[in-house]
Amino acid sequence: MGVFEKSKGIGRRSPVWLRVAVPTVASLLLFIIVIFAIHMPAVRDALLVQRKESLKHMTQVAIGVLEHLRDQEVKGIISSDEARRRGAEIIGLMRFGPDGKDYFWINDFDAKMVMHPYMPELDGRDMSKFADFKGKLLIVEMVNATEKDGVGYVDYHWQWQDQPNKIVPKISYVQRFYPWKWIVGTGLYFDDIESEAAARNRELIMMTIGILGLISLLSFYTIAQSRRAGKDIQESEALFKGIFNHSQQFMGVLSPEGVLLLANQASQDYVGHENDKVVGHYLWETPWWDDSLAAQRELKELIQVASFGGVGKGIFKHEKKDGGSIYVDFSAKPVVDDNGKVLFLIAEGHNVTELKEAQEQIALSEAMFRGVFSQSLQFMGVVDLEGNLREVNKAALDIRNVAAEDVLDRPFWEGPWWQNPPSLMQSLKEDIKNAANGHIIRREVRTKTSEDGTRYVDFSLKPAFDARGKILFLLAEGRDISELRSVQDQLSTLNRDLEQKVEERTAELRSSVARLENAQNQLIQSEKMAALGDLVAGVAHEINTPVGISVTSISFMEEKLAEISKKLESGQLRKSDFDKFISIAREATKSSMLNLHRAAELIGTFKQVAADQASGQKRTINFREYIDEILLSLRSKYKRTQHKINVNCADDLILNTYPGAFMQIFSNLIINTLLHGFEGVEAGNIDIGVEVSDDGIIIRYTDDGRGMSEANVNKIFEPFFTTKRGAGGTGLGMSIVYNLVHTRLGGTINCSSVEGQGTAFTIVLPKDTIVED
């Protein structure tokens, strides 16, 4: 490399054998001491350290599995029991080691075995009295070893893997998992280490014997000195190159002027160039630094510092070709000879991206915390576990008009917030003690101030934990709720007054409701009487025709009787006249009897309908016949029009119900259709359909009249709603229909309509009103 040069002129004053014998004997003695006194014992120690570090790493892998399950448990993805069950199952299946037989076990903080893969009979048992094969309380030792730092090593005697009859020394690494109070452990057998160390030492001894023999032979030859020196230099150079090239850090050797003489493999891999592509160039001109002129200038200054015997250090941000970036902690250190002359520079670069990002994240988190903490309108403070105030925000200082230095690093209960009444200080001491034990404190605090009088504070004290569940500090928060309490007191007084007013108003409303119910009943009765009046008018009109025909027939027969009487008295009566009179009498009598019977039937029908309307009693009816009787009583309303009423109902449908209710319902529906639906319509159709289904008795009343707007449909059953108020409408008809269907008949009624397409009413009645045959 140009920096290790052979010394010249040394040894000319000494004999050749002495120059060979002295360094040879010294080297042999030193070699033997290093091999047998230092290196061979260190082999076992190094193997033990290496294996212990391996145990620690593998245990941390297992802990990582538990932390992942714990995170799912906290997020509510899986239950606590399921998380623990999965954790024990996964850890129990984990194996490692050359033969795949090294394993993990789990016990809790109370020395109770949670899971052992090779000895499942121990699962769930109290292991506090469990000793190894030499009498050591094994599980208790593991609990004690982890009590201070959460981790530890324990040596003991245990069975050889899955061979219960073979007992060997063993050492285990155990680590606590605080969230579940588990201890996860694994171990290694000293026999493995001893065997491997013995094998390596045997190799070393054989190598040593060979080297000693070689050195002994070389000592007899004068040329052996140069050859041995050349071999040592080669070995040293190989050792240097091995360390240099296998390092994961970026390393390079520079001339004092900053020219790159050598670059290790890690740095070459980063830029994707071989050594010969970058060697011979100034370091700041190589591809590692071509993304930033500022970095090149700063690097040149650092190398200049190192070339004068100093140490140049700096952190650089390097932009990667894939769009990412890394942070490199760079240093240039001089290597000098005995005279202090700089022979070359060692350049090193550490990838500190994760550290830098963590620092930036910590700084951002701290800034966010400071911003929230300082700008919060709530009173906030940080208290240590001894109760001393470590941080306090501006809101807390302003409320008592004090400076931070007057309250920081002093007991929190001695602060100006807790002096009146004095009992608050003792209460706060107890709160801090409880919070330091992991409890969350929240209560309302009432203080007195000379300027403000009484102040109410919603106060809380919460412990803050680290990742292992250890309490770091207490967070104190206070929110001034004095105005809220004042409003609550006012509301309480207002509520008491309001309750009294509500009671008074309720009494007035009850009286008003009673009056309204009475008025409604009177209106319903008036509507019923009006319907009876229409019924009477219909009766008079319908009976008038048969009675008039009967009167005409009897009057005609009376005239013919007078004529036949005169002829009989005068003696002019002939047989033909008498026969003609008999024929006329027979016809007149027959016509009179038919029309009088018709009148009697009409009177009987109207009488029954009127009785049902007036009495409102429940009785059994043929529903189809009753609908016909209702239509007959209403025929005078539409007989002189072209409107038609069509009925589709089974002839054998017998109901035990309130006929008067149906009379009032159909009267209102038909009259509403005639007055509103068929206004301006010459020939309209009304369809009344009755069917029986699983839902009950369904009555569909439809017309093809003018229809209604959606707004009117929504109000159709409201009391006093009418579109004919100026023409004498009361607005109670459909409200009465609604109440009769829902209250008297126990059913439901719905209305649907589209302007210009007619109106439909659907009535659903309970099926239990049907009388079975």
PDB file of C-alpha atoms in Angstrom, residues 12-224:
ATOM      1  CA  ARG A  12      24.132  -4.862  10.672  1.00  0.00           C
ATOM      2  CA  ARG A  13      25.676  -4.559  14.122  1.00  0.00           C
ATOM      3  CA  SER A  14      24.403  -8.014  15.259  1.00  0.00           C
ATOM      4  CA  PRO A  15      25.307 -11.542  14.123  1.00  0.00           C
ATOM      5  CA  VAL A  16      22.978 -13.204  11.696  1.00  0.00           C
ATOM      6  CA  TRP A  17      22.136 -16.054  14.064  1.00  0.00           C
ATOM      7  CA  LEU A  18      21.339 -13.532  16.755  1.00  0.00           C
ATOM      8  CA  ARG A  19      19.145 -11.544  14.411  1.00  0.00           C
ATOM      9  CA  VAL A  20      17.370 -14.769  13.582  1.00  0.00           C
ATOM     10  CA  ALA A  21      17.422 -16.472  16.993  1.00  0.00           C
ATOM     11  CA  VAL A  22      16.258 -13.534  19.101  1.00  0.00           C
ATOM     12  CA  PRO A  23      13.167 -12.624  17.095  1.00  0.00           C
ATOM     13  CA  THR A  24      12.482 -16.290  16.427  1.00  0.00           C
ATOM     14  CA  VAL A  25      12.655 -17.361  20.071  1.00  0.00           C
ATOM     15  CA  ALA A  26      10.738 -14.276  21.155  1.00  0.00           C
ATOM     16  CA  SER A  27       8.128 -14.879  18.503  1.00  0.00           C
ATOM     17  CA  LEU A  28       7.844 -18.557  19.483  1.00  0.00           C
ATOM     18  CA  LEU A  29       7.428 -17.736  23.163  1.00  0.00           C
ATOM     19  CA  LEU A  30       4.941 -14.984  22.439  1.00  0.00           C
ATOM     20  CA  PHE A  31       3.097 -17.213  20.014  1.00  0.00           C
ATOM     21  CA  ILE A  32       2.868 -20.046  22.545  1.00  0.00           C
ATOM     22  CA  ILE A  33       1.693 -17.656  25.285  1.00  0.00           C
ATOM     23  CA  VAL A  34      -0.932 -16.119  23.011  1.00  0.00           C
ATOM     24  CA  ILE A  35      -2.182 -19.490  21.790  1.00  0.00           C
ATOM     25  CA  PHE A  36      -2.251 -21.467  25.030  1.00  0.00           C
ATOM     26  CA  ALA A  37      -2.662 -18.745  27.663  1.00  0.00           C
ATOM     27  CA  ILE A  38      -4.856 -16.240  25.831  1.00  0.00           C
ATOM     28  CA  HIS A  39      -6.329 -17.439  22.584  1.00  0.00           C
ATOM     29  CA  MET A  40      -7.390 -20.971  23.514  1.00  0.00           C
ATOM     30  CA  PRO A  41      -9.261 -19.904  26.700  1.00  0.00           C
ATOM     31  CA  ALA A  42     -10.685 -16.980  24.751  1.00  0.00           C
ATOM     32  CA  VAL A  43     -12.125 -19.338  22.147  1.00  0.00           C
ATOM     33  CA  ARG A  44     -14.553 -20.801  24.679  1.00  0.00           C
ATOM     34  CA  ASP A  45     -15.333 -17.362  26.107  1.00  0.00           C
ATOM     35  CA  ALA A  46     -15.905 -15.927  22.644  1.00  0.00           C
ATOM     36  CA  LEU A  47     -18.159 -18.836  21.724  1.00  0.00           C
ATOM     37  CA  LEU A  48     -20.068 -18.395  24.977  1.00  0.00           C
ATOM     38  CA  VAL A  49     -20.501 -14.664  24.364  1.00  0.00           C
ATOM     39  CA  GLN A  50     -21.516 -15.350  20.781  1.00  0.00           C
ATOM     40  CA  ARG A  51     -24.068 -17.961  21.821  1.00  0.00           C
ATOM     41  CA  LYS A  52     -25.410 -15.755  24.630  1.00  0.00           C
ATOM     42  CA  GLU A  53     -25.897 -12.930  22.146  1.00  0.00           C
ATOM     43  CA  SER A  54     -27.651 -15.393  19.846  1.00  0.00           C
ATOM     44  CA  LEU A  55     -29.964 -16.421  22.717  1.00  0.00           C
ATOM     45  CA  LYS A  56     -30.702 -12.774  23.405  1.00  0.00           C
ATOM     46  CA  HIS A  57     -31.463 -12.101  19.734  1.00  0.00           C
ATOM     47  CA  MET A  58     -33.746 -15.148  19.394  1.00  0.00           C
ATOM     48  CA  THR A  59     -35.587 -14.238  22.609  1.00  0.00           C
ATOM     49  CA  GLN A  60     -36.145 -10.721  21.291  1.00  0.00           C
ATOM     50  CA  VAL A  61     -37.633 -12.300  18.146  1.00  0.00           C
ATOM     51  CA  ALA A  62     -40.074 -14.205  20.364  1.00  0.00           C
ATOM     52  CA  ILE A  63     -40.839 -11.020  22.327  1.00  0.00           C
ATOM     53  CA  GLY A  64     -41.502  -9.312  18.986  1.00  0.00           C
ATOM     54  CA  VAL A  65     -44.164 -11.933  18.236  1.00  0.00           C
ATOM     55  CA  LEU A  66     -45.838 -11.218  21.596  1.00  0.00           C
ATOM     56  CA  GLU A  67     -45.650  -7.452  21.011  1.00  0.00           C
ATOM     57  CA  HIS A  68     -47.402  -7.904  17.644  1.00  0.00           C
ATOM     58  CA  LEU A  69     -50.210  -9.898  19.312  1.00  0.00           C
ATOM     59  CA  ARG A  70     -50.357  -7.340  22.136  1.00  0.00           C
ATOM     60  CA  ASP A  71     -50.823  -4.575  19.521  1.00  0.00           C
ATOM     61  CA  GLN A  72     -53.739  -6.504  17.973  1.00  0.00           C
ATOM     62  CA  GLU A  73     -55.209  -6.938  21.461  1.00  0.00           C
ATOM     63  CA  VAL A  74     -54.967  -3.191  22.218  1.00  0.00           C
ATOM     64  CA  LYS A  75     -56.580  -2.320  18.869  1.00  0.00           C
ATOM     65  CA  GLY A  76     -59.468  -4.689  19.633  1.00  0.00           C
ATOM     66  CA  ILE A  77     -58.726  -7.010  16.680  1.00  0.00           C
ATOM     67  CA  ILE A  78     -58.513 -10.051  18.975  1.00  0.00           C
ATOM     68  CA  SER A  79     -59.478 -10.624  22.583  1.00  0.00           C
ATOM     69  CA  SER A  80     -56.996 -10.714  25.472  1.00  0.00           C
ATOM     70  CA  ASP A  81     -57.431 -14.469  25.993  1.00  0.00           C
ATOM     71  CA  GLU A  82     -57.056 -15.160  22.268  1.00  0.00           C
ATOM     72  CA  ALA A  83     -53.882 -13.035  22.096  1.00  0.00           C
ATOM     73  CA  ARG A  84     -52.311 -14.963  24.996  1.00  0.00           C
ATOM     74  CA  ARG A  85     -53.387 -18.318  23.591  1.00  0.00           C
ATOM     75  CA  ARG A  86     -51.899 -17.529  20.189  1.00  0.00           C
ATOM     76  CA  GLY A  87     -48.730 -16.170  21.789  1.00  0.00           C
ATOM     77  CA  ALA A  88     -48.140 -19.335  23.826  1.00  0.00           C
ATOM     78  CA  GLU A  89     -48.948 -21.530  20.806  1.00  0.00           C
ATOM     79  CA  ILE A  90     -46.600 -19.700  18.414  1.00  0.00           C
ATOM     80  CA  ILE A  91     -43.710 -19.501  20.920  1.00  0.00           C
ATOM     81  CA  GLY A  92     -44.184 -23.207  21.710  1.00  0.00           C
ATOM     82  CA  LEU A  93     -43.729 -24.103  18.018  1.00  0.00           C
ATOM     83  CA  MET A  94     -40.608 -21.960  17.486  1.00  0.00           C
ATOM     84  CA  ARG A  95     -37.334 -23.985  17.085  1.00  0.00           C
ATOM     85  CA  PHE A  96     -33.797 -23.019  16.235  1.00  0.00           C
ATOM     86  CA  GLY A  97     -30.275 -24.354  16.554  1.00  0.00           C
ATOM     87  CA  PRO A  98     -28.290 -26.765  14.372  1.00  0.00           C
ATOM     88  CA  ASP A  99     -30.714 -29.670  14.933  1.00  0.00           C
ATOM     89  CA  GLY A 100     -33.850 -27.523  15.218  1.00  0.00           C
ATOM     90  CA  LYS A 101     -34.360 -28.689  18.821  1.00  0.00           C
ATOM     91  CA  ASP A 102     -33.611 -25.481  20.698  1.00  0.00           C
ATOM     92  CA  TYR A 103     -36.881 -24.080  22.045  1.00  0.00           C
ATOM     93  CA  PHE A 104     -38.556 -21.396  24.192  1.00  0.00           C
ATOM     94  CA  TRP A 105     -40.679 -21.681  27.328  1.00  0.00           C
ATOM     95  CA  ILE A 106     -42.879 -19.162  29.154  1.00  0.00           C
ATOM     96  CA  ASN A 107     -43.521 -18.648  32.864  1.00  0.00           C
ATOM     97  CA  ASP A 108     -45.145 -15.682  34.610  1.00  0.00           C
ATOM     98  CA  PHE A 109     -43.845 -13.274  37.247  1.00  0.00           C
ATOM     99  CA  ASP A 110     -45.227 -15.546  40.011  1.00  0.00           C
ATOM    100  CA  ALA A 111     -43.130 -18.536  38.872  1.00  0.00           C
ATOM    101  CA  LYS A 112     -46.118 -20.273  37.298  1.00  0.00           C
ATOM    102  CA  MET A 113     -45.355 -22.221  34.111  1.00  0.00           C
ATOM    103  CA  VAL A 114     -47.398 -20.910  31.166  1.00  0.00           C
ATOM    104  CA  MET A 115     -45.954 -23.108  28.374  1.00  0.00           C
ATOM    105  CA  HIS A 116     -43.153 -25.691  28.050  1.00  0.00           C
ATOM    106  CA  PRO A 117     -42.970 -27.490  24.656  1.00  0.00           C
ATOM    107  CA  TYR A 118     -41.062 -30.612  25.837  1.00  0.00           C
ATOM    108  CA  MET A 119     -42.686 -30.927  29.283  1.00  0.00           C
ATOM    109  CA  PRO A 120     -46.360 -29.988  28.780  1.00  0.00           C
ATOM    110  CA  GLU A 121     -47.204 -31.579  32.119  1.00  0.00           C
ATOM    111  CA  LEU A 122     -45.663 -28.509  33.766  1.00  0.00           C
ATOM    112  CA  ASP A 123     -48.100 -26.080  32.034  1.00  0.00           C
ATOM    113  CA  GLY A 124     -50.221 -24.223  34.599  1.00  0.00           C
ATOM    114  CA  ARG A 125     -48.210 -25.502  37.580  1.00  0.00           C
ATOM    115  CA  ASP A 126     -46.686 -23.370  40.335  1.00  0.00           C
ATOM    116  CA  MET A 127     -42.926 -23.698  39.748  1.00  0.00           C
ATOM    117  CA  SER A 128     -41.769 -21.680  42.768  1.00  0.00           C
ATOM    118  CA  LYS A 129     -40.561 -24.918  44.444  1.00  0.00           C
ATOM    119  CA  PHE A 130     -39.313 -26.483  41.216  1.00  0.00           C
ATOM    120  CA  ALA A 131     -35.569 -27.197  41.352  1.00  0.00           C
ATOM    121  CA  ASP A 132     -33.146 -28.386  38.728  1.00  0.00           C
ATOM    122  CA  PHE A 133     -31.206 -31.624  39.065  1.00  0.00           C
ATOM    123  CA  LYS A 134     -28.713 -29.939  41.438  1.00  0.00           C
ATOM    124  CA  GLY A 135     -31.355 -28.440  43.747  1.00  0.00           C
ATOM    125  CA  LYS A 136     -31.410 -24.865  42.345  1.00  0.00           C
ATOM    126  CA  LEU A 137     -34.879 -23.223  42.410  1.00  0.00           C
ATOM    127  CA  LEU A 138     -34.796 -22.735  38.675  1.00  0.00           C
ATOM    128  CA  ILE A 139     -37.921 -20.684  37.915  1.00  0.00           C
ATOM    129  CA  VAL A 140     -37.513 -18.485  41.024  1.00  0.00           C
ATOM    130  CA  GLU A 141     -33.926 -17.735  39.888  1.00  0.00           C
ATOM    131  CA  MET A 142     -35.255 -16.641  36.482  1.00  0.00           C
ATOM    132  CA  VAL A 143     -37.877 -14.394  38.065  1.00  0.00           C
ATOM    133  CA  ASN A 144     -35.226 -12.802  40.322  1.00  0.00           C
ATOM    134  CA  ALA A 145     -32.714 -12.425  37.451  1.00  0.00           C
ATOM    135  CA  THR A 146     -35.181 -10.317  35.431  1.00  0.00           C
ATOM    136  CA  GLU A 147     -36.619  -8.280  38.300  1.00  0.00           C
ATOM    137  CA  LYS A 148     -34.218  -5.352  37.997  1.00  0.00           C
ATOM    138  CA  ASP A 149     -33.574  -4.878  34.260  1.00  0.00           C
ATOM    139  CA  GLY A 150     -36.232  -7.147  32.767  1.00  0.00           C
ATOM    140  CA  VAL A 151     -33.553  -9.528  31.338  1.00  0.00           C
ATOM    141  CA  GLY A 152     -30.924 -11.866  32.694  1.00  0.00           C
ATOM    142  CA  TYR A 153     -28.934 -15.085  32.404  1.00  0.00           C
ATOM    143  CA  VAL A 154     -29.367 -18.155  34.642  1.00  0.00           C
ATOM    144  CA  ASP A 155     -27.146 -21.267  34.644  1.00  0.00           C
ATOM    145  CA  TYR A 156     -28.432 -24.620  35.878  1.00  0.00           C
ATOM    146  CA  HIS A 157     -28.600 -28.349  35.065  1.00  0.00           C
ATOM    147  CA  TRP A 158     -31.266 -29.699  32.731  1.00  0.00           C
ATOM    148  CA  GLN A 159     -32.102 -32.664  30.533  1.00  0.00           C
ATOM    149  CA  TRP A 160     -30.369 -32.908  27.142  1.00  0.00           C
ATOM    150  CA  GLN A 161     -32.985 -31.606  24.659  1.00  0.00           C
ATOM    151  CA  ASP A 162     -35.666 -34.338  24.478  1.00  0.00           C
ATOM    152  CA  GLN A 163     -33.574 -36.995  26.344  1.00  0.00           C
ATOM    153  CA  PRO A 164     -34.823 -36.953  29.978  1.00  0.00           C
ATOM    154  CA  ASN A 165     -32.098 -39.352  31.207  1.00  0.00           C
ATOM    155  CA  LYS A 166     -29.183 -37.159  30.110  1.00  0.00           C
ATOM    156  CA  ILE A 167     -28.502 -34.232  32.514  1.00  0.00           C
ATOM    157  CA  VAL A 168     -26.027 -31.534  31.435  1.00  0.00           C
ATOM    158  CA  PRO A 169     -25.114 -27.938  32.443  1.00  0.00           C
ATOM    159  CA  LYS A 170     -27.125 -25.288  30.669  1.00  0.00           C
ATOM    160  CA  ILE A 171     -27.408 -21.488  30.612  1.00  0.00           C
ATOM    161  CA  SER A 172     -30.609 -19.630  29.736  1.00  0.00           C
ATOM    162  CA  TYR A 173     -31.466 -16.107  28.720  1.00  0.00           C
ATOM    163  CA  VAL A 174     -34.814 -14.853  30.104  1.00  0.00           C
ATOM    164  CA  GLN A 175     -36.682 -11.632  29.327  1.00  0.00           C
ATOM    165  CA  ARG A 176     -39.847 -10.159  30.775  1.00  0.00           C
ATOM    166  CA  PHE A 177     -42.902  -9.249  28.678  1.00  0.00           C
ATOM    167  CA  TYR A 178     -44.517  -6.706  31.000  1.00  0.00           C
ATOM    168  CA  PRO A 179     -47.982  -6.284  29.408  1.00  0.00           C
ATOM    169  CA  TRP A 180     -48.889  -9.937  30.144  1.00  0.00           C
ATOM    170  CA  LYS A 181     -46.492 -10.446  33.095  1.00  0.00           C
ATOM    171  CA  TRP A 182     -44.747 -13.257  31.210  1.00  0.00           C
ATOM    172  CA  ILE A 183     -41.102 -14.304  31.195  1.00  0.00           C
ATOM    173  CA  VAL A 184     -39.877 -15.819  27.924  1.00  0.00           C
ATOM    174  CA  GLY A 185     -36.702 -17.874  28.062  1.00  0.00           C
ATOM    175  CA  THR A 186     -34.453 -20.151  26.068  1.00  0.00           C
ATOM    176  CA  GLY A 187     -31.114 -21.753  26.719  1.00  0.00           C
ATOM    177  CA  LEU A 188     -28.013 -23.452  25.412  1.00  0.00           C
ATOM    178  CA  TYR A 189     -26.017 -26.410  26.638  1.00  0.00           C
ATOM    179  CA  PHE A 190     -22.444 -25.926  27.821  1.00  0.00           C
ATOM    180  CA  ASP A 191     -21.593 -29.278  26.198  1.00  0.00           C
ATOM    181  CA  ASP A 192     -22.234 -27.718  22.789  1.00  0.00           C
ATOM    182  CA  ILE A 193     -19.837 -24.884  23.563  1.00  0.00           C
ATOM    183  CA  GLU A 194     -17.234 -27.174  25.064  1.00  0.00           C
ATOM    184  CA  SER A 195     -17.388 -29.508  22.061  1.00  0.00           C
ATOM    185  CA  GLU A 196     -17.081 -26.673  19.569  1.00  0.00           C
ATOM    186  CA  ALA A 197     -14.313 -24.989  21.581  1.00  0.00           C
ATOM    187  CA  ALA A 198     -12.424 -28.291  21.834  1.00  0.00           C
ATOM    188  CA  ALA A 199     -12.729 -28.832  18.102  1.00  0.00           C
ATOM    189  CA  ARG A 200     -11.440 -25.343  17.361  1.00  0.00           C
ATOM    190  CA  ASN A 201      -8.617 -25.714  19.890  1.00  0.00           C
ATOM    191  CA  ARG A 202      -7.606 -29.021  18.306  1.00  0.00           C
ATOM    192  CA  GLU A 203      -7.445 -27.292  14.976  1.00  0.00           C
ATOM    193  CA  LEU A 204      -5.509 -24.454  16.570  1.00  0.00           C
ATOM    194  CA  ILE A 205      -3.074 -26.853  18.249  1.00  0.00           C
ATOM    195  CA  MET A 206      -2.444 -28.660  14.992  1.00  0.00           C
ATOM    196  CA  MET A 207      -1.936 -25.336  13.281  1.00  0.00           C
ATOM    197  CA  THR A 208       0.349 -24.202  16.084  1.00  0.00           C
ATOM    198  CA  ILE A 209       2.449 -27.340  15.844  1.00  0.00           C
ATOM    199  CA  GLY A 210       2.786 -26.829  12.142  1.00  0.00           C
ATOM    200  CA  ILE A 211       3.714 -23.163  12.550  1.00  0.00           C
ATOM    201  CA  LEU A 212       6.211 -24.007  15.281  1.00  0.00           C
ATOM    202  CA  GLY A 213       7.778 -26.639  13.094  1.00  0.00           C
ATOM    203  CA  LEU A 214       7.934 -24.224  10.200  1.00  0.00           C
ATOM    204  CA  ILE A 215       9.458 -21.489  12.325  1.00  0.00           C
ATOM    205  CA  SER A 216      11.963 -23.961  13.731  1.00  0.00           C
ATOM    206  CA  LEU A 217      13.008 -24.972  10.242  1.00  0.00           C
ATOM    207  CA  LEU A 218      13.187 -21.390   9.042  1.00  0.00           C
ATOM    208  CA  SER A 219      15.407 -20.442  11.961  1.00  0.00           C
ATOM    209  CA  PHE A 220      18.222 -22.541  10.403  1.00  0.00           C
ATOM    210  CA  TYR A 221      18.203 -20.544   7.264  1.00  0.00           C
ATOM    211  CA  THR A 222      19.294 -16.956   6.966  1.00  0.00           C
ATOM    212  CA  ILE A 223      16.781 -16.295   4.248  1.00  0.00           C
ATOM    213  CA  ALA A 224      14.039 -17.277   6.626  1.00  0.00           C
TER     214      ALA A 224
END
